[in-house]
Short mmCIF file of C-alpha atoms in Angstrom, two decimals:
data_model
loop_
_atom_site.label_atom_id
_atom_site.label_comp_id
_atom_site.label_asym_id
_atom_site.label_seq_id
_atom_site.Cartn_x
_atom_site.Cartn_y
_atom_site.Cartn_z
CA MET A 815 -41.05 -43.13 -12.33
CA ALA A 816 -41.10 -46.51 -14.12
CA GLN A 817 -43.76 -47.61 -16.40
CA ARG A 818 -45.98 -50.54 -15.04
CA GLY A 819 -48.45 -53.06 -16.76
CA GLY A 820 -49.68 -52.55 -20.32
CA VAL A 821 -49.16 -54.78 -23.12
CA GLY A 822 -45.65 -56.02 -23.91
CA LEU A 823 -43.83 -57.92 -26.71
CA PRO A 824 -43.30 -61.57 -25.72
CA GLY A 825 -39.96 -62.96 -25.33
CA VAL A 826 -38.56 -64.93 -28.43
CA SER A 827 -35.98 -67.58 -28.15
CA GLY A 828 -32.89 -67.03 -30.40
CA PRO A 829 -29.12 -67.37 -30.38
CA VAL A 830 -28.72 -65.06 -27.45
CA THR A 831 -31.16 -67.08 -25.54
CA ALA A 832 -29.37 -70.42 -26.33
CA GLN A 833 -26.07 -69.07 -25.46
CA TYR A 834 -26.91 -67.73 -21.85
CA GLN A 835 -29.77 -70.39 -21.00
CA ALA A 836 -27.21 -72.20 -18.53
CA ASP A 837 -26.26 -69.01 -16.89
CA ALA A 838 -29.70 -67.61 -16.60
CA THR A 839 -30.96 -70.88 -14.91
CA ARG A 840 -28.12 -70.74 -12.40
CA ILE A 841 -29.02 -66.97 -11.62
CA LEU A 842 -32.72 -67.54 -11.22
CA ALA A 843 -32.21 -70.44 -8.93
CA ALA A 844 -29.86 -68.37 -6.65
CA ALA A 845 -32.19 -65.52 -6.82
CA ALA A 846 -35.03 -67.78 -5.70
CA THR A 847 -33.54 -68.64 -2.44
CA ASP A 848 -31.53 -65.38 -1.79
CA THR A 849 -31.77 -64.03 1.65
CA ASP A 850 -29.05 -61.49 1.87
CA GLY A 851 -30.95 -58.86 -0.33
CA TYR A 852 -34.07 -58.79 1.89
CA ALA A 853 -31.65 -58.68 5.04
CA ALA A 854 -30.00 -55.60 3.70
CA LEU A 855 -33.49 -54.08 2.86
CA THR A 856 -34.69 -54.88 6.43
CA TYR A 857 -31.45 -53.04 8.04
CA LEU A 858 -32.19 -50.12 5.71
CA CYS A 859 -35.75 -49.80 6.59
CA ASP A 860 -35.83 -50.72 10.20
CA ARG A 861 -32.35 -49.57 11.44
CA ILE A 862 -31.90 -46.34 9.22
CA GLY A 863 -35.51 -45.57 8.35
CA ASN A 864 -36.74 -42.90 5.98
CA ARG A 865 -33.99 -40.60 4.30
CA ASN A 866 -35.09 -37.32 3.24
CA SER A 867 -32.35 -35.20 1.45
CA GLY A 868 -30.21 -33.20 3.77
CA THR A 869 -30.94 -35.35 6.94
CA PRO A 870 -28.39 -37.40 8.95
CA GLN A 871 -30.35 -40.56 7.99
CA LEU A 872 -29.62 -40.00 4.50
CA ASN A 873 -25.88 -39.64 4.98
CA ALA A 874 -25.85 -42.54 7.39
CA ALA A 875 -27.52 -44.69 4.56
CA VAL A 876 -24.86 -43.37 2.07
CA GLN A 877 -21.98 -44.45 4.25
CA TRP A 878 -23.77 -47.71 4.96
CA GLY A 879 -24.33 -48.32 1.18
CA ALA A 880 -20.66 -47.94 0.53
CA GLU A 881 -19.62 -50.31 3.21
CA LEU A 882 -22.26 -52.95 1.99
CA MET A 883 -20.74 -52.79 -1.63
CA LYS A 884 -17.26 -53.25 -0.17
CA LYS A 885 -18.38 -56.19 1.96
CA ALA A 886 -20.06 -57.61 -1.24
CA GLY A 887 -16.69 -57.72 -2.99
CA LEU A 888 -17.40 -54.96 -5.44
CA GLN A 889 -14.53 -52.82 -6.76
CA ASN A 890 -14.10 -49.04 -7.19
CA VAL A 891 -16.58 -48.31 -4.47
CA THR A 892 -17.11 -44.57 -4.70
CA ILE A 893 -19.09 -41.94 -2.94
CA GLN A 894 -19.68 -39.10 -5.67
CA PRO A 895 -20.25 -35.88 -3.79
CA ALA A 896 -23.32 -33.94 -4.40
CA MET A 897 -24.93 -30.86 -2.49
CA VAL A 898 -28.44 -31.71 -1.83
CA PRO A 899 -31.52 -29.59 -0.72
CA HIS A 900 -32.61 -29.76 3.03
CA TRP A 901 -36.36 -29.07 3.02
CA VAL A 902 -37.64 -29.34 6.73
CA ARG A 903 -41.39 -30.20 7.24
CA GLY A 904 -41.66 -28.99 10.86
CA LYS A 905 -45.01 -29.07 12.67
CA GLU A 906 -48.12 -28.84 10.54
CA SER A 907 -51.78 -29.29 10.82
CA ALA A 908 -55.09 -28.53 9.06
CA SER A 909 -58.62 -28.53 10.34
CA ILE A 910 -62.11 -27.38 9.11
CA VAL A 911 -63.34 -24.70 11.43
CA SER A 912 -66.72 -23.71 9.74
CA PRO A 913 -69.56 -22.86 11.96
CA GLY A 914 -71.70 -25.48 10.42
CA LEU A 915 -69.91 -28.23 12.20
CA ASN A 916 -71.52 -27.18 15.50
CA GLY A 917 -68.51 -25.27 16.65
CA VAL A 918 -66.13 -28.39 16.61
CA PRO A 919 -63.12 -28.21 14.38
CA ARG A 920 -62.74 -31.23 12.13
CA LYS A 921 -59.01 -32.46 11.90
CA LEU A 922 -57.87 -33.05 8.30
CA ARG A 923 -55.39 -35.78 7.56
CA MET A 924 -52.54 -33.86 5.63
CA LEU A 925 -48.86 -33.95 4.74
CA GLY A 926 -47.27 -30.89 3.63
CA LEU A 927 -45.89 -31.12 -0.10
CA GLY A 928 -42.08 -31.30 -0.18
CA MET A 929 -40.43 -28.06 -1.14
CA SER A 930 -43.44 -26.01 -0.01
CA VAL A 931 -43.10 -22.82 1.95
CA GLY A 932 -44.68 -22.71 5.33
CA THR A 933 -47.75 -20.46 6.57
CA PRO A 934 -47.21 -17.38 8.61
CA ALA A 935 -46.82 -17.76 12.28
CA GLY A 936 -50.30 -18.74 13.53
CA GLY A 937 -51.39 -20.03 10.20
CA ILE A 938 -53.90 -19.20 7.52
CA THR A 939 -57.76 -19.16 8.12
CA ALA A 940 -59.65 -18.90 5.05
CA GLU A 941 -62.64 -19.83 2.95
CA VAL A 942 -62.20 -22.80 0.69
CA LEU A 943 -62.63 -22.66 -3.09
CA PHE A 944 -63.23 -26.42 -4.06
CA LEU A 945 -62.38 -27.23 -7.70
CA HIS A 946 -62.30 -30.42 -9.63
CA ASP A 947 -59.56 -29.54 -12.25
CA TYR A 948 -57.62 -26.96 -13.98
CA ALA A 949 -60.51 -26.16 -16.35
CA GLU A 950 -62.76 -24.82 -13.53
CA LEU A 951 -59.65 -22.88 -12.24
CA ASP A 952 -58.94 -21.37 -15.58
CA ALA A 953 -62.54 -20.31 -16.02
CA LEU A 954 -62.30 -17.95 -13.07
CA PRO A 955 -61.38 -14.29 -13.42
CA ALA A 956 -57.91 -13.16 -12.79
CA ASP A 957 -58.55 -12.83 -9.03
CA GLY A 958 -61.17 -15.53 -8.77
CA ALA A 959 -59.33 -17.23 -5.97
CA LYS A 960 -58.21 -14.17 -4.16
CA GLY A 961 -57.85 -14.93 -0.47
CA LYS A 962 -59.10 -18.50 -0.71
CA ILE A 963 -57.56 -21.77 0.01
CA VAL A 964 -58.10 -23.72 -3.24
CA VAL A 965 -58.77 -27.51 -2.81
CA PHE A 966 -58.21 -29.45 -5.91
CA ASP A 967 -59.91 -32.95 -6.23
CA PRO A 968 -59.50 -34.47 -9.71
CA GLY A 969 -60.35 -37.94 -8.43
CA TRP A 970 -58.09 -40.89 -9.47
CA HIS A 971 -57.27 -41.10 -13.07
CA GLY A 972 -53.79 -42.48 -12.75
CA TYR A 973 -50.73 -41.18 -11.12
CA GLY A 974 -49.85 -38.67 -13.93
CA VAL A 975 -53.01 -36.83 -13.59
CA GLY A 976 -52.48 -36.69 -9.73
CA THR A 977 -49.06 -35.55 -9.73
CA SER A 978 -49.92 -32.78 -12.10
CA TYR A 979 -52.02 -31.04 -9.35
CA ARG A 980 -49.55 -31.88 -6.73
CA THR A 981 -46.52 -30.45 -8.73
CA ASN A 982 -48.03 -27.38 -10.41
CA GLY A 983 -51.42 -26.65 -8.43
CA ALA A 984 -49.94 -24.28 -5.97
CA SER A 985 -48.53 -21.80 -8.55
CA ARG A 986 -51.56 -22.03 -10.76
CA ALA A 987 -53.86 -21.18 -7.99
CA ALA A 988 -51.41 -18.54 -6.55
CA ALA A 989 -51.78 -16.77 -10.07
CA LYS A 990 -55.34 -16.43 -9.37
CA GLY A 991 -54.83 -15.01 -5.96
CA ALA A 992 -55.21 -18.16 -3.65
CA VAL A 993 -53.24 -18.06 -0.36
CA ALA A 994 -52.90 -21.81 -0.03
CA VAL A 995 -53.61 -25.15 -1.71
CA LEU A 996 -54.75 -28.45 -0.48
CA VAL A 997 -54.57 -31.36 -3.02
CA ARG A 998 -56.40 -34.77 -2.98
CA SER A 999 -53.45 -37.36 -2.49
CA ALA A 1000 -52.27 -38.97 -5.64
CA THR A 1001 -53.66 -42.49 -4.88
CA GLY A 1002 -56.57 -44.71 -5.58
CA LEU A 1003 -56.75 -46.07 -2.16
CA ALA A 1004 -58.96 -44.32 0.60
CA LEU A 1005 -57.65 -45.23 4.00
CA GLN A 1006 -57.26 -41.56 5.45
CA ALA A 1007 -53.74 -41.84 4.54
CA PRO A 1008 -52.26 -38.57 2.85
CA HIS A 1009 -49.39 -38.81 0.40
CA THR A 1010 -46.66 -36.34 0.23
CA GLY A 1011 -44.58 -35.50 -3.04
CA ARG A 1012 -42.61 -32.71 -4.61
CA LEU A 1013 -44.22 -29.40 -5.72
CA VAL A 1014 -42.47 -27.26 -8.17
CA TYR A 1015 -42.90 -23.46 -7.94
CA ASP A 1016 -43.33 -21.18 -10.90
CA GLU A 1017 -40.98 -18.27 -10.39
CA LYS A 1018 -43.61 -15.95 -11.91
CA ALA A 1019 -46.34 -16.85 -9.33
CA PRO A 1020 -46.34 -16.13 -5.50
CA LYS A 1021 -45.04 -19.11 -3.38
CA ILE A 1022 -47.92 -20.10 -1.29
CA PRO A 1023 -48.09 -23.23 1.22
CA SER A 1024 -49.45 -26.43 -0.29
CA ALA A 1025 -50.30 -29.82 1.35
CA ALA A 1026 -51.85 -33.02 0.38
CA ILE A 1027 -55.05 -34.38 2.08
CA SER A 1028 -56.49 -37.80 2.38
CA VAL A 1029 -59.02 -38.92 -0.28
CA GLU A 1030 -61.81 -39.16 2.40
CA ASP A 1031 -61.13 -35.65 3.42
CA ALA A 1032 -61.09 -34.13 0.00
CA GLY A 1033 -64.51 -35.86 -0.40
CA LEU A 1034 -65.69 -34.31 2.95
CA ILE A 1035 -64.67 -30.91 1.87
CA GLY A 1036 -66.38 -31.13 -1.56
CA ARG A 1037 -69.71 -32.39 0.01
CA LEU A 1038 -69.73 -29.52 2.55
CA ALA A 1039 -68.92 -26.94 -0.06
CA LYS A 1040 -72.14 -27.91 -1.92
CA ASP A 1041 -74.12 -26.65 1.14
CA GLY A 1042 -72.33 -23.50 1.67
CA PRO A 1043 -68.97 -21.71 2.66
CA VAL A 1044 -66.35 -23.89 4.15
CA THR A 1045 -63.48 -22.42 6.19
CA VAL A 1046 -60.18 -24.29 6.72
CA HIS A 1047 -57.32 -23.35 9.27
CA LEU A 1048 -53.81 -24.36 7.96
CA GLU A 1049 -50.64 -24.27 9.78
CA MET A 1050 -47.21 -25.23 8.32
CA GLU A 1051 -43.69 -24.75 9.57
CA ALA A 1052 -42.09 -26.02 6.35
CA HIS A 1053 -39.16 -24.24 5.28
CA GLN A 1054 -35.70 -24.60 3.42
CA GLU A 1055 -32.47 -24.78 5.07
CA ALA A 1056 -28.76 -24.52 3.53
CA ASP A 1057 -27.79 -27.38 1.14
CA VAL A 1058 -26.11 -30.31 2.80
CA LYS A 1059 -23.14 -32.46 1.32
CA SER A 1060 -24.23 -35.99 0.48
CA GLY A 1061 -23.49 -38.21 -2.56
CA ASN A 1062 -24.12 -41.12 -4.81
CA VAL A 1063 -22.69 -44.46 -4.17
CA TYR A 1064 -21.49 -47.01 -6.63
CA GLY A 1065 -19.61 -50.15 -6.89
CA ASP A 1066 -18.35 -52.23 -9.98
CA LEU A 1067 -18.29 -55.83 -10.87
CA VAL A 1068 -15.32 -55.11 -13.27
CA GLY A 1069 -15.53 -56.44 -16.80
CA SER A 1070 -13.14 -59.33 -17.92
CA GLU A 1071 -12.42 -57.86 -21.43
CA HIS A 1072 -13.83 -54.36 -21.52
CA PRO A 1073 -13.91 -52.92 -18.23
CA GLU A 1074 -14.23 -49.50 -19.54
CA ASP A 1075 -17.68 -50.39 -21.04
CA VAL A 1076 -20.51 -50.24 -18.43
CA VAL A 1077 -23.99 -51.45 -17.76
CA VAL A 1078 -25.15 -49.27 -14.96
CA LEU A 1079 -28.20 -49.95 -12.78
CA GLY A 1080 -29.78 -48.61 -9.61
CA GLY A 1081 -32.24 -46.68 -7.92
CA HIS A 1082 -32.39 -43.69 -5.53
CA ILE A 1083 -31.33 -44.03 -1.99
CA ASP A 1084 -33.21 -40.94 -0.54
CA SER A 1085 -36.79 -41.10 0.33
CA TRP A 1086 -39.54 -38.79 1.78
CA ASP A 1087 -39.79 -38.24 5.39
CA VAL A 1088 -42.55 -40.46 6.07
CA GLY A 1089 -42.81 -44.25 6.22
CA GLN A 1090 -39.46 -46.20 5.64
CA GLY A 1091 -38.99 -45.67 2.00
CA ALA A 1092 -39.22 -49.49 1.36
CA GLN A 1093 -40.97 -49.62 -1.82
CA ASP A 1094 -39.83 -46.05 -2.78
CA ASP A 1095 -37.04 -46.88 -3.40
CA GLY A 1096 -35.42 -49.26 -0.75
CA GLY A 1097 -36.73 -52.17 -2.78
CA GLY A 1098 -35.18 -50.74 -5.98
CA ILE A 1099 -31.67 -50.13 -4.66
CA MET A 1100 -31.51 -53.35 -2.73
CA ALA A 1101 -32.78 -55.42 -5.68
CA THR A 1102 -30.24 -53.86 -8.07
CA PHE A 1103 -27.47 -54.27 -5.54
CA GLU A 1104 -28.28 -57.88 -4.73
CA ALA A 1105 -28.51 -58.67 -8.48
CA VAL A 1106 -25.01 -57.39 -9.03
CA SER A 1107 -23.86 -59.13 -5.75
CA LEU A 1108 -25.34 -62.27 -6.72
CA LEU A 1109 -23.45 -62.40 -10.06
CA HIS A 1110 -20.35 -61.91 -8.04
CA LYS A 1111 -21.10 -64.81 -5.71
CA LEU A 1112 -21.86 -67.07 -8.63
CA GLY A 1113 -18.43 -66.28 -9.93
CA LEU A 1114 -19.97 -64.92 -13.10
CA LYS A 1115 -17.83 -62.27 -14.57
CA PRO A 1116 -19.15 -60.52 -17.86
CA LYS A 1117 -16.87 -59.00 -20.56
CA ARG A 1118 -18.27 -55.46 -19.67
CA THR A 1119 -18.35 -53.91 -16.28
CA ILE A 1120 -21.68 -53.88 -14.46
CA ARG A 1121 -22.07 -50.86 -11.92
CA VAL A 1122 -24.67 -50.44 -9.24
CA VAL A 1123 -25.38 -47.12 -8.13
CA PHE A 1124 -27.52 -45.59 -5.24
CA TRP A 1125 -28.35 -42.15 -6.58
CA VAL A 1126 -29.23 -39.32 -4.18
CA ASN A 1127 -31.93 -36.69 -4.03
CA GLU A 1128 -34.39 -38.14 -6.66
CA GLU A 1129 -37.34 -37.05 -4.71
CA ASN A 1130 -37.02 -33.44 -4.48
CA GLY A 1131 -34.18 -32.26 -6.70
CA GLY A 1132 -32.28 -34.82 -8.86
CA ARG A 1133 -28.83 -33.56 -7.81
CA GLY A 1134 -27.44 -37.15 -7.86
CA GLY A 1135 -28.65 -37.88 -11.38
CA ASP A 1136 -27.05 -34.55 -12.53
CA ALA A 1137 -23.75 -35.07 -10.69
CA TYR A 1138 -23.14 -38.54 -12.03
CA PRO A 1139 -22.31 -37.54 -15.70
CA VAL A 1140 -20.58 -34.35 -14.57
CA LEU A 1141 -18.29 -36.05 -12.35
CA LEU A 1142 -17.43 -39.05 -14.64
CA GLY A 1143 -17.06 -36.87 -17.73
CA ALA A 1144 -18.70 -37.25 -21.05
CA ALA A 1145 -16.03 -39.67 -22.29
CA ALA A 1146 -16.85 -42.16 -19.55
CA VAL A 1147 -20.48 -41.60 -19.92
CA ALA A 1148 -20.20 -42.46 -23.71
CA LYS A 1149 -18.84 -45.93 -22.86
CA HIS A 1150 -22.09 -46.75 -20.93
CA VAL A 1151 -24.01 -49.42 -23.24
CA ALA A 1152 -27.07 -49.50 -20.89
CA ALA A 1153 -28.83 -47.79 -17.98
CA ILE A 1154 -31.48 -49.59 -15.95
CA GLU A 1155 -33.38 -47.68 -13.21
CA MET A 1156 -35.68 -49.42 -10.73
CA ASP A 1157 -38.01 -46.88 -9.26
CA GLY A 1158 -41.51 -48.35 -9.51
CA GLY A 1159 -41.56 -50.72 -6.58
CA ALA A 1160 -40.64 -54.39 -6.18
CA GLU A 1161 -43.99 -55.98 -7.00
CA LYS A 1162 -44.27 -59.04 -9.28
CA PRO A 1163 -42.31 -58.25 -12.37
CA LEU A 1164 -43.60 -58.58 -15.87
CA GLY A 1165 -40.56 -57.74 -17.82
CA MET A 1166 -38.40 -54.87 -18.82
CA GLY A 1167 -39.18 -51.52 -20.51
CA TYR A 1168 -36.86 -49.92 -23.06
CA GLY A 1169 -36.36 -46.87 -24.84
CA THR A 1170 -37.28 -43.04 -25.03
CA PHE A 1171 -38.75 -42.76 -28.49
CA GLY A 1172 -38.72 -38.90 -28.52
CA MET A 1173 -39.44 -38.40 -24.72
CA ARG A 1174 -38.61 -34.89 -23.77
CA MET A 1175 -36.00 -34.46 -21.01
CA GLY A 1176 -36.02 -32.10 -18.03
CA PRO A 1177 -38.57 -31.27 -15.55
CA PRO A 1178 -42.10 -30.47 -16.80
CA LYS A 1179 -42.96 -26.78 -17.15
CA PRO A 1180 -45.55 -25.49 -14.65
CA GLY A 1181 -48.92 -26.31 -16.01
CA ALA A 1182 -47.62 -28.90 -18.63
CA PRO A 1183 -49.42 -32.18 -19.06
CA PRO A 1184 -47.47 -35.12 -17.50
CA GLN A 1185 -44.94 -36.74 -19.69
CA SER A 1186 -45.20 -40.34 -20.83
CA MET A 1187 -42.42 -42.76 -21.79
CA THR A 1188 -44.65 -44.65 -24.21
CA PRO A 1189 -45.87 -42.76 -27.17
CA PRO A 1190 -49.51 -43.34 -28.24
CA GLY A 1191 -50.17 -45.95 -30.96
CA PHE A 1192 -46.60 -47.32 -30.46
CA ASP A 1193 -45.67 -49.28 -33.68
CA LEU A 1194 -42.51 -51.45 -33.58
CA THR A 1195 -42.37 -51.59 -37.43
CA LYS A 1196 -41.97 -47.76 -37.71
CA LEU A 1197 -38.94 -47.67 -35.54
CA THR A 1198 -35.44 -47.69 -37.14
CA GLU A 1199 -33.77 -50.85 -37.85
CA PRO A 1200 -31.28 -50.54 -34.98
CA GLN A 1201 -34.14 -49.92 -32.60
CA GLN A 1202 -35.87 -52.98 -33.76
CA ALA A 1203 -32.87 -54.90 -33.59
CA SER A 1204 -32.47 -53.75 -29.89
CA PHE A 1205 -36.08 -54.93 -29.13
CA ALA A 1206 -35.18 -58.23 -30.74
CA LEU A 1207 -32.12 -58.54 -28.47
CA LEU A 1208 -34.27 -57.99 -25.46
CA GLN A 1209 -36.98 -60.18 -26.60
CA GLN A 1210 -34.29 -62.89 -26.59
CA ILE A 1211 -33.23 -61.88 -23.04
CA ALA A 1212 -36.86 -61.98 -21.95
CA ALA A 1213 -37.08 -65.53 -23.20
CA LEU A 1214 -34.75 -66.56 -20.47
CA LEU A 1215 -37.12 -65.07 -17.69
CA GLY A 1216 -40.15 -67.33 -18.59
CA PRO A 1217 -39.67 -69.29 -15.25
CA ILE A 1218 -40.42 -66.03 -13.22
CA GLY A 1219 -43.17 -64.64 -15.53
CA ALA A 1220 -41.06 -61.71 -16.48
CA ASP A 1221 -40.84 -62.49 -20.26
CA LYS A 1222 -41.96 -59.41 -21.80
CA VAL A 1223 -40.41 -56.33 -23.40
CA PHE A 1224 -42.30 -53.02 -23.09
CA PRO A 1225 -41.80 -49.84 -25.12
CA GLY A 1226 -40.69 -47.17 -22.82
CA GLY A 1227 -38.18 -47.32 -19.80
CA GLY A 1228 -36.06 -45.01 -17.86
CA GLY A 1229 -36.26 -42.74 -14.70
CA GLU A 1230 -35.19 -39.46 -13.47
CA ASP A 1231 -31.95 -40.76 -12.05
CA ILE A 1232 -30.53 -41.96 -15.31
CA GLY A 1233 -32.37 -39.12 -17.20
CA PRO A 1234 -29.12 -37.08 -17.57
CA ILE A 1235 -27.08 -39.84 -19.25
CA VAL A 1236 -30.06 -41.01 -21.34
CA ALA A 1237 -30.16 -37.55 -22.71
CA MET A 1238 -26.51 -38.08 -23.69
CA GLY A 1239 -27.43 -41.32 -25.74
CA VAL A 1240 -27.20 -43.98 -23.20
CA PRO A 1241 -30.02 -46.66 -23.81
CA SER A 1242 -32.61 -46.76 -21.10
CA LEU A 1243 -34.38 -49.46 -19.35
CA SER A 1244 -36.61 -50.00 -16.29
CA PRO A 1245 -38.68 -52.85 -14.82
CA HIS A 1246 -42.36 -53.17 -15.44
CA THR A 1247 -44.33 -54.64 -12.66
CA VAL A 1248 -48.02 -55.54 -12.00
CA GLY A 1249 -48.19 -52.10 -10.04
CA GLU A 1250 -51.27 -53.27 -8.10
CA HIS A 1251 -50.59 -51.64 -4.85
CA TYR A 1252 -47.52 -49.35 -5.35
CA PHE A 1253 -49.60 -46.02 -5.41
CA ASP A 1254 -51.47 -47.17 -2.39
CA TRP A 1255 -48.25 -46.90 -0.30
CA HIS A 1256 -45.41 -44.67 -1.75
CA HIS A 1257 -44.88 -41.19 -0.34
CA SER A 1258 -46.88 -42.14 2.66
CA GLU A 1259 -46.53 -43.61 6.22
CA ALA A 1260 -47.49 -47.09 4.79
CA ASP A 1261 -44.35 -47.26 2.77
CA THR A 1262 -42.86 -49.85 5.03
CA LEU A 1263 -40.88 -53.14 4.86
CA ASP A 1264 -43.97 -55.39 5.19
CA LYS A 1265 -45.19 -54.11 1.83
CA VAL A 1266 -42.14 -55.74 0.13
CA ASP A 1267 -43.19 -59.38 -0.58
CA LEU A 1268 -40.10 -61.66 -0.49
CA GLU A 1269 -40.92 -63.66 -3.47
CA ASP A 1270 -41.64 -60.68 -5.71
CA PHE A 1271 -38.48 -59.20 -4.39
CA ARG A 1272 -36.51 -62.31 -5.48
CA LYS A 1273 -37.89 -62.28 -8.94
CA ASN A 1274 -36.98 -58.72 -9.46
CA ILE A 1275 -33.42 -59.69 -8.36
CA GLY A 1276 -33.41 -62.54 -10.78
CA MET A 1277 -34.61 -60.45 -13.72
CA LEU A 1278 -32.13 -57.70 -13.10
CA ALA A 1279 -29.32 -60.02 -12.66
CA VAL A 1280 -30.06 -61.93 -15.85
CA THR A 1281 -30.71 -58.83 -17.86
CA SER A 1282 -27.72 -56.86 -16.77
CA PHE A 1283 -25.30 -59.80 -17.06
CA VAL A 1284 -26.36 -60.62 -20.75
CA LEU A 1285 -26.33 -56.91 -21.81
CA ALA A 1286 -22.70 -56.67 -20.10
CA ASP A 1287 -21.50 -59.84 -21.88
CA THR A 1288 -22.93 -60.32 -25.25
CA LYS A 1289 -21.51 -58.78 -28.47
CA GLU A 1290 -24.77 -57.11 -29.34
CA THR A 1291 -25.64 -53.89 -27.83
CA LEU A 1292 -28.67 -51.60 -27.60
CA VAL A 1293 -29.14 -48.10 -29.19
CA GLY A 1294 -29.98 -44.91 -27.38
CA GLU A 1295 -31.32 -41.54 -28.59
CA LYS A 1296 -29.75 -38.32 -27.71
CA LEU A 1297 -32.32 -36.00 -26.43
CA ALA A 1298 -32.61 -32.13 -26.23
CA LYS A 1299 -33.51 -30.55 -22.96
CA GLU A 1300 -36.21 -28.11 -23.12
#
């Protein structure tokens, strides 16, 4: 997940700024009036819809993406095969059935968490154990949650905290004897809209069903639990089916002098099975695509190749990101000079984030705290000289983006799809946006086309096009950092 907001380094004019000023002005002007990118996003959202891994909709989007790239004039259009998981939600429901509600069940707004197992036929009816955090869970005896449905409501303290309970809560509660878990949705907005997302089971603990509930319903359960026992009935048909063949899609704007050297940018073409996957990550793949397409339309051909990729299965497996370097080969990956992932929504851009700076790679271990791309107390002066030079180069590029207000460089940038090649030493970047509403919408039924503002979308296209073009053309390059997987 891309970073948002924060304090960035300002753009600083320099030789690179002067060299590319005219090209950047042309690019930003074209992006400001572009209609093709939003038209493609509209088709993806309205005609194909959400694109959960393993579904016909996802593979329809993959084939459409390949045709889109060919029609745009990109070369070497390729579908990289990847087997993806096929998790099926099925029918699901939850309700409070406590006698204290005058005998009338109270329906809960819920969404099963991705990769969850289902309940037994007929569901689970059990008393709730309401907890605010892991500290309260850890304070219980070994069987302190035996036979209970644990409800986690940590409040809203940012996405990292919320996803920790969504990702690891089921296994941690199961280790204490819980039979199911309900988690407050990882959002700060209370509109009775649950938000799904991936959970990861610890193989050392029993697999129990887990679902997200709305902010309001989590609060309701908490209030009722203060007055006495609360009983919930949960039914979920969630199950895993056989893996399905799918694939990444990529196309190239081939470099004029060093076509073997690549600046790669993109996002993920899959989404969850709710909403339209507009901000997460339709806006990302369409903004990166249109950025490359726009350069082609303008007749701008950088010295190095610019490649746009629609990676597959980011939401619940990362199979596309894993397949990309394997199918290309280590030698080809070593020729990648930069990787940009846009997976944080297409809100108003502030600039680009760069670098890993010791970030761990690989999925978090169950119970581990959320990872951060930006280390505490970041100090530019303590970086190596090559890293400082990279920031200086990006600040010169950022100076070209002043007209759209995206003239900052932030420490920390990357994403799950580019994670495997970043670990191999490819420099990583990602857009930073204002992030005002992204977590209000993503992973929910509200993630629809109308949430993507046309003007903000165009600014993202411009920022991506200018940044990728300069990185692919200038003689200067960024440095990466090889990372060891845990």
